Amino acid sequence: MKALAARRHHRFAPVVLLLLALLITGGLYAALAPSRATADTATADDIQTGQALFKANCATCHGMNAQGEGDTPSLIGVGAAAVNFQVSTGRMPMELNGAQAIAKPAQFTEEQTKQLAAYVASLGPGPSIPTAEQVDPSLGNASKGAEIFRTNCAMCHNAVGAGGALSGGKFAPPLTSTSPTQIYEAMLTGPQSMPVFNDANITSEEKRDVIAYIVAQREGAAGGADLGSVGPVSEGLWAWIIGLGALIGAAVWIGAKSS
Amino acid sequence: MTTTAETDAPTTKAGRAADYLDQRTGIGVVVKEFARKVFPDHWSFLLGEIALYSFVVLILTGIFLTMFFVPSMALTTYHGPVQVMDGQVMSDAFASTLRLSFEVRGGLLMRQIHHWAALVFMASIVTHMMRVFFTGAFRKPRELNWLVGFTLMVLGLLAGFSGYSLPDDVLSGNGLRIADGVVKSIPIIGSYLSYFIFGGEFPGEHIIPRLFTVHVLLIPGLILALVALHLIFVVVHKHTQYPGGGRTDKNVVGFPLFPVYTAKAGGFFFIVFGVLALMGGTMAINNVWNYGPYDPSPVSAGAQPDWYMLFLEGSLRLMPGQTEIVTWGHFTLSLNVLVPAAIVPGLFFMFLAFYPFIEAAVTKDKRPHNVLDRPRNVPVRTALGVAFLADFILLALAGSNDLIATHFNMSINTITWIFRVLFFLLPVMTFWITKRICLGLQRKDRELVLHGHEHGRIVRFANGEYVEVHKPLDAQEQWLRVSYDAHAPLELDAPKFDSRGNKNSAYTSAKRWSRLSRFFYEDRIEPVTPAELAAAHDAHHGEEEHVEAIEERDQPERHLRS
Amino acid sequence: MSTLDNTHGTKDNELVVSDGAFVDPGLPEHRSRRADRDPRASRRAELQTVVLFAISVVGTIAMLVLFFAMPDDTSIGGLRGQNLALGLTLGFALLGIGLGAVHWAKTIMSDHEVVEDRHAVESSPEAREAAVAALQAGVEDSGIARRGVLKGAVVSALALFPLALAVPLVAEVGGDWNTNLFRKTLWKKGTRLTRDPDGTPVRAADVTIGSAYHIIPEVSEEERQSPEWITEKAKAVVLLVRLDPKDLNEVEGHEGWTYDGIIAFSKICTHVGCPVALYEQQTHHLLCPCHQSTFDVANGAKVVFGPAKRPLPQLPITVDADGYLVAQDGFDQPIGPSYWERLK
């Protein structure tokens, strides 16, 4: 007892006690606090790591405080959803500065992406990452989704999401391998040239319907090979190459002398 | 088959049937005329048949479709197996197309065969027309048949456009909207013409049933009548033939209709149908449930018409917009629409339709022609045809510029500018290159006739001279290369002033035709004459004897091998 | 290429010359086929032909069996499979006949070329004379010679009667011919802007910067189910976007037509009428996918590229008491493509 009593008055004792108290409080909080509606809870750690990642990878263009610089937009208020979309599709960090951000293999792990998202979300309120239920295609109505997609999306992305051209070399990418979460986030945040479809324009349920429609298109075409799903131009090309090609070949065979 | 005589009653079953028929129709004469009719044999003569047979396929599959398609714009709510359409409001036309594709067994197959056949029909018409053009089969006496064929091509375009608009989907509906916009741009009558077509404002409730009548009754009727006329002409004129030994303007060399062509041409019908069936079974086309029922609000990226209308689409895309002008105070003249949609296609069509008559005027050739030209022997015609095709293909590519942009990662604006420049530059370039290639090939032919094939066999004489031994052409090869007409330009034989010193009215037009004729025929390569051939032989004669002597000495049994 | 010990071509290597011109060497020598020379080859060709026809028979039977035996399956994958099955079997049923017939013609049928004479297309001089004489006799018999009035009456009647058929057809086909309707749309003062296609009204506050709303005028549910709706919608569709007010340059004459950076334009392209629907958020450009006319929203939707000439007509908007966006008035010009009398 004498040894312990002696340490009670050590100058580091208050520090130790404080750390203990913090740990217990934090631990109790983590164990007992209800989880928020968003899928991931961002801890202060996440935000800090996120900030470090941001300063190392994003600040050169977006500014040290994400306030934007020149043509590069500010990220204050874009929300976790925007960051999750841009980083998980590999669009950010951008390869080349310009109007079109090309999707490429993601440069950060899922955890790192969440951390970046948490940091940016902490800078100002913005759209958050959707829950699994919000993006589950089996809960969506593909027919309603078709109607909404046709009016709001097909003109850029093509009737079945095969992608389309915009002006000046930009394009709306194909949606064949985009994940439901990414689709939701893109609608919500309006990345690059894409307009913003907030929940007042296309509600959360309607977004899920759109996801259901896009996923249903991945079953392929009912009539056979889909030839790229870009419409009459590819159909015409294949009619010439395969149709007329085969028939001219047959004509040459018919006209040739037999050996 | 026997013709009957009182004392000569037929004994076989077939004979009795033939007798029965002949006594009531006089068909014996027809059979005698046609059974062994001779048709020349070349694969390029089968291109028109591809068109004919795909038309038959269109009719057969089309009849199937009319059993199920409802040409009505009345609205209905869809409840059926197409999940992405369930509960949506659409026209009966669209709904019946969905039912036909998803609920009628074999319905989707018939629809797809029908649409592939339409694309192949137009492609084969274009290819057949190219063959006729480049071989000069449109010359006398076939100018009228060329016009019949040209009309068939235009009818084919209308048939296709009216047909793919029937399902009343977003893609074809926007095509109709564009057609309405083009019609509206016509001066004075445009807005009324738009009302005429749609029965009121766009889209109204009448256009689909009207297009159905056009597509199923009016145009097929016209096409059938003109195809019959087209084939009657071929029978009356007899088919043309490629040049060669034994083939003249006064005979036909080939095989008899029965049995050879019955089998070849009949068999080809089944091949065409079979290929179209395989395409319909394996390649998806025009799956309209992906586009959705027509509504004026949505539009899809990659909004193009079927391939044969792409030249119009490209034309519309390339024209700059500043050319819409307001004339006479407040009348709008939309040249930005009229030029690409009416004037440019008008020029293209007029070139095609009038070409036989232009050529007849620049050669003053009144002789009937039944032997075809080799394209190299008519350099300017071939070059004009290639230039025309180049521009046609360029416009089709311009109509696909957004797809080119996405596939090759380019800017549509850049592509549009490049095509705008090429639209004028490309025909000139391709004309010049093709003409030079033709003249070069003709010179090569002359070389071959005069000096024979080069075989790479070198013979060295005792005095050290090396000669390459050429193998002379055989008679058939020579004949092919010497038996063509090289037209000379028209002479200007009308005097400029008549006897009283007044300017001759016919002079200016004669001068113009003479100038055009020089454009066509000034650069020409004449075929080798017997005198030239004899001179060439004399030049080589000594050499040949020397070579033969060497060969006899060294290898007496040896044959000159090819 | 031929060898000198010639199995095809004429014996002579040279063309005969007569009267200073080359003489046609005549048809090339007939080259026999294997099936003509070798009876085994002939039997083989026959067998091949029979097999081809047999393939057709098998194809037909297979198609019929599949047609009746296939279970119903309306899923996309199921339909694709059915289509493939029926298409392949039908294809083979047809190709078998075609290939068989052609193979038979090529290998077994006689391939000796036949020469037929062509006759001149024109009729013989005697026939022509007889034709002319017949026509002249007919004209004489008709008694029309020197009866000018009769001729005139016939021609007038025949020339005029088509009008009696054509006029009713043309007149009725055009509906009421009231092309003034091009100038009128459903938009009037106070009409609410609602979302396409479900018709819910739009609050100004919901239109955030970068949003693009597809708009139709407020109409009753009943009107939206009517057959006339689609024709009215074809003139009334509008695109609504919000820009930062400092990026927005007001159009001369259109002052006050926007609301706090929210601006509305007709969605129908002034080129030939497609919906101009591609809104590029960053460039503020509206791209029409049909012919790539590009409109600059920040500058009154004027044309910056492509075949359109006129800017998109602007819809003047404001908000009502509840904060919903409403039109101040209809469009100030006919929407959509130009037509001759549009400025009158």
PDB file of N, CA and C in Angstrom, chain C residues 30 53 55 57 65 67 95 101 111 113 128 157 186 204 220 224 232 246 249 256 263 279 301-302 308 314 317 322 332:
ATOM      1  N   HIS C  30     -14.942 -24.857-122.333  1.00  0.00           N
ATOM      2  CA  HIS C  30     -15.630 -25.301-121.132  1.00  0.00           C
ATOM      3  C   HIS C  30     -14.680 -26.109-120.265  1.00  0.00           C
ATOM      4  N   PHE C  53     -30.429 -30.568 -97.574  1.00  0.00           N
ATOM      5  CA  PHE C  53     -31.893 -30.570 -97.495  1.00  0.00           C
ATOM      6  C   PHE C  53     -32.367 -31.231 -96.210  1.00  0.00           C
ATOM      7  N   ILE C  55     -30.828 -31.143 -93.372  1.00  0.00           N
ATOM      8  CA  ILE C  55     -30.670 -30.163 -92.298  1.00  0.00           C
ATOM      9  C   ILE C  55     -31.906 -29.273 -92.227  1.00  0.00           C
ATOM     10  N   VAL C  57     -34.931 -30.083 -93.088  1.00  0.00           N
ATOM     11  CA  VAL C  57     -36.051 -30.838 -92.505  1.00  0.00           C
ATOM     12  C   VAL C  57     -35.909 -30.899 -90.989  1.00  0.00           C
ATOM     13  N   VAL C  65     -41.199 -28.440 -82.792  1.00  0.00           N
ATOM     14  CA  VAL C  65     -41.166 -29.048 -81.458  1.00  0.00           C
ATOM     15  C   VAL C  65     -40.968 -27.971 -80.400  1.00  0.00           C
ATOM     16  N   PHE C  67     -41.516 -24.827 -80.627  1.00  0.00           N
ATOM     17  CA  PHE C  67     -42.635 -23.891 -80.584  1.00  0.00           C
ATOM     18  C   PHE C  67     -43.721 -24.377 -79.656  1.00  0.00           C
ATOM     19  N   LEU C  95     -32.015 -22.075 -94.518  1.00  0.00           N
ATOM     20  CA  LEU C  95     -30.686 -22.143 -95.138  1.00  0.00           C
ATOM     21  C   LEU C  95     -30.428 -23.500 -95.772  1.00  0.00           C
ATOM     22  N   ALA C 101     -30.089 -26.217-102.712  1.00  0.00           N
ATOM     23  CA  ALA C 101     -30.444 -25.920-104.101  1.00  0.00           C
ATOM     24  C   ALA C 101     -29.251 -25.353-104.857  1.00  0.00           C
ATOM     25  N   ASP C 111     -23.477 -27.285-116.560  1.00  0.00           N
ATOM     26  CA  ASP C 111     -22.909 -25.939-116.482  1.00  0.00           C
ATOM     27  C   ASP C 111     -22.368 -25.487-117.834  1.00  0.00           C
ATOM     28  N   GLU C 113     -22.393 -23.295-120.884  1.00  0.00           N
ATOM     29  CA  GLU C 113     -22.975 -21.993-121.170  1.00  0.00           C
ATOM     30  C   GLU C 113     -23.765 -22.053-122.462  1.00  0.00           C
ATOM     31  N   ARG C 128     -44.507  -0.875-136.584  1.00  0.00           N
ATOM     32  CA  ARG C 128     -44.689   0.545-136.280  1.00  0.00           C
ATOM     33  C   ARG C 128     -45.660   1.190-137.253  1.00  0.00           C
ATOM     34  N   ALA C 157     -63.336  18.730-119.029  1.00  0.00           N
ATOM     35  CA  ALA C 157     -63.994  17.861-118.053  1.00  0.00           C
ATOM     36  C   ALA C 157     -62.984  16.952-117.362  1.00  0.00           C
ATOM     37  N   LEU C 186     -50.439  26.311 -72.941  1.00  0.00           N
ATOM     38  CA  LEU C 186     -51.237  26.298 -71.716  1.00  0.00           C
ATOM     39  C   LEU C 186     -50.758  27.319 -70.689  1.00  0.00           C
ATOM     40  N   ALA C 204     -39.816  27.425 -54.962  1.00  0.00           N
ATOM     41  CA  ALA C 204     -38.562  28.084 -55.360  1.00  0.00           C
ATOM     42  C   ALA C 204     -37.409  27.627 -54.475  1.00  0.00           C
ATOM     43  N   SER C 220     -55.313  19.566 -64.344  1.00  0.00           N
ATOM     44  CA  SER C 220     -55.990  18.580 -63.505  1.00  0.00           C
ATOM     45  C   SER C 220     -55.561  17.177 -63.938  1.00  0.00           C
ATOM     46  N   ARG C 224     -54.733  15.459 -67.687  1.00  0.00           N
ATOM     47  CA  ARG C 224     -53.500  14.776 -68.017  1.00  0.00           C
ATOM     48  C   ARG C 224     -53.770  13.376 -68.576  1.00  0.00           C
ATOM     49  N   GLU C 232     -50.871  19.342 -76.236  1.00  0.00           N
ATOM     50  CA  GLU C 232     -50.578  20.559 -75.485  1.00  0.00           C
ATOM     51  C   GLU C 232     -49.213  20.476 -74.829  1.00  0.00           C
ATOM     52  N   LYS C 246     -25.155  35.983 -59.768  1.00  0.00           N
ATOM     53  CA  LYS C 246     -24.098  36.788 -60.372  1.00  0.00           C
ATOM     54  C   LYS C 246     -23.617  36.205 -61.696  1.00  0.00           C
ATOM     55  N   ASN C 249     -26.907  36.653 -66.753  1.00  0.00           N
ATOM     56  CA  ASN C 249     -27.044  37.946 -67.410  1.00  0.00           C
ATOM     57  C   ASN C 249     -28.455  38.098 -67.924  1.00  0.00           C
ATOM     58  N   GLY C 256     -36.805  40.978 -64.962  1.00  0.00           N
ATOM     59  CA  GLY C 256     -37.793  40.513 -63.992  1.00  0.00           C
ATOM     60  C   GLY C 256     -38.415  39.183 -64.339  1.00  0.00           C
ATOM     61  N   ILE C 263     -34.390  30.316 -63.538  1.00  0.00           N
ATOM     62  CA  ILE C 263     -34.774  30.753 -64.884  1.00  0.00           C
ATOM     63  C   ILE C 263     -35.421  29.589 -65.621  1.00  0.00           C
ATOM     64  N   TYR C 279     -28.691  19.426 -69.679  1.00  0.00           N
ATOM     65  CA  TYR C 279     -28.202  20.618 -68.994  1.00  0.00           C
ATOM     66  C   TYR C 279     -26.831  20.314 -68.418  1.00  0.00           C
ATOM     67  N   ALA C 301     -30.321  31.895 -73.155  1.00  0.00           N
ATOM     68  CA  ALA C 301     -30.434  30.702 -73.999  1.00  0.00           C
ATOM     69  C   ALA C 301     -30.140  31.013 -75.453  1.00  0.00           C
ATOM     70  N   LYS C 302     -29.167  31.900 -75.684  1.00  0.00           N
ATOM     71  CA  LYS C 302     -28.831  32.157 -77.082  1.00  0.00           C
ATOM     72  C   LYS C 302     -27.985  31.004 -77.610  1.00  0.00           C
ATOM     73  N   ALA C 308     -29.306  25.534 -84.798  1.00  0.00           N
ATOM     74  CA  ALA C 308     -30.427  26.401 -84.413  1.00  0.00           C
ATOM     75  C   ALA C 308     -30.022  27.852 -84.613  1.00  0.00           C
ATOM     76  N   GLN C 314     -38.179  32.323 -73.469  1.00  0.00           N
ATOM     77  CA  GLN C 314     -38.100  32.278 -72.018  1.00  0.00           C
ATOM     78  C   GLN C 314     -39.492  32.387 -71.415  1.00  0.00           C
ATOM     79  N   ILE C 317     -41.193  33.955 -64.876  1.00  0.00           N
ATOM     80  CA  ILE C 317     -41.663  33.282 -63.667  1.00  0.00           C
ATOM     81  C   ILE C 317     -41.512  34.176 -62.445  1.00  0.00           C
ATOM     82  N   ASP C 322     -47.481  31.186 -51.585  1.00  0.00           N
ATOM     83  CA  ASP C 322     -47.012  30.032 -50.821  1.00  0.00           C
ATOM     84  C   ASP C 322     -45.582  29.631 -51.156  1.00  0.00           C
ATOM     85  N   ASP C 332     -43.639  34.809 -75.086  1.00  0.00           N
ATOM     86  CA  ASP C 332     -43.844  36.019 -75.895  1.00  0.00           C
ATOM     87  C   ASP C 332     -43.721  35.743 -77.390  1.00  0.00           C
TER      88      ASP C 332
END
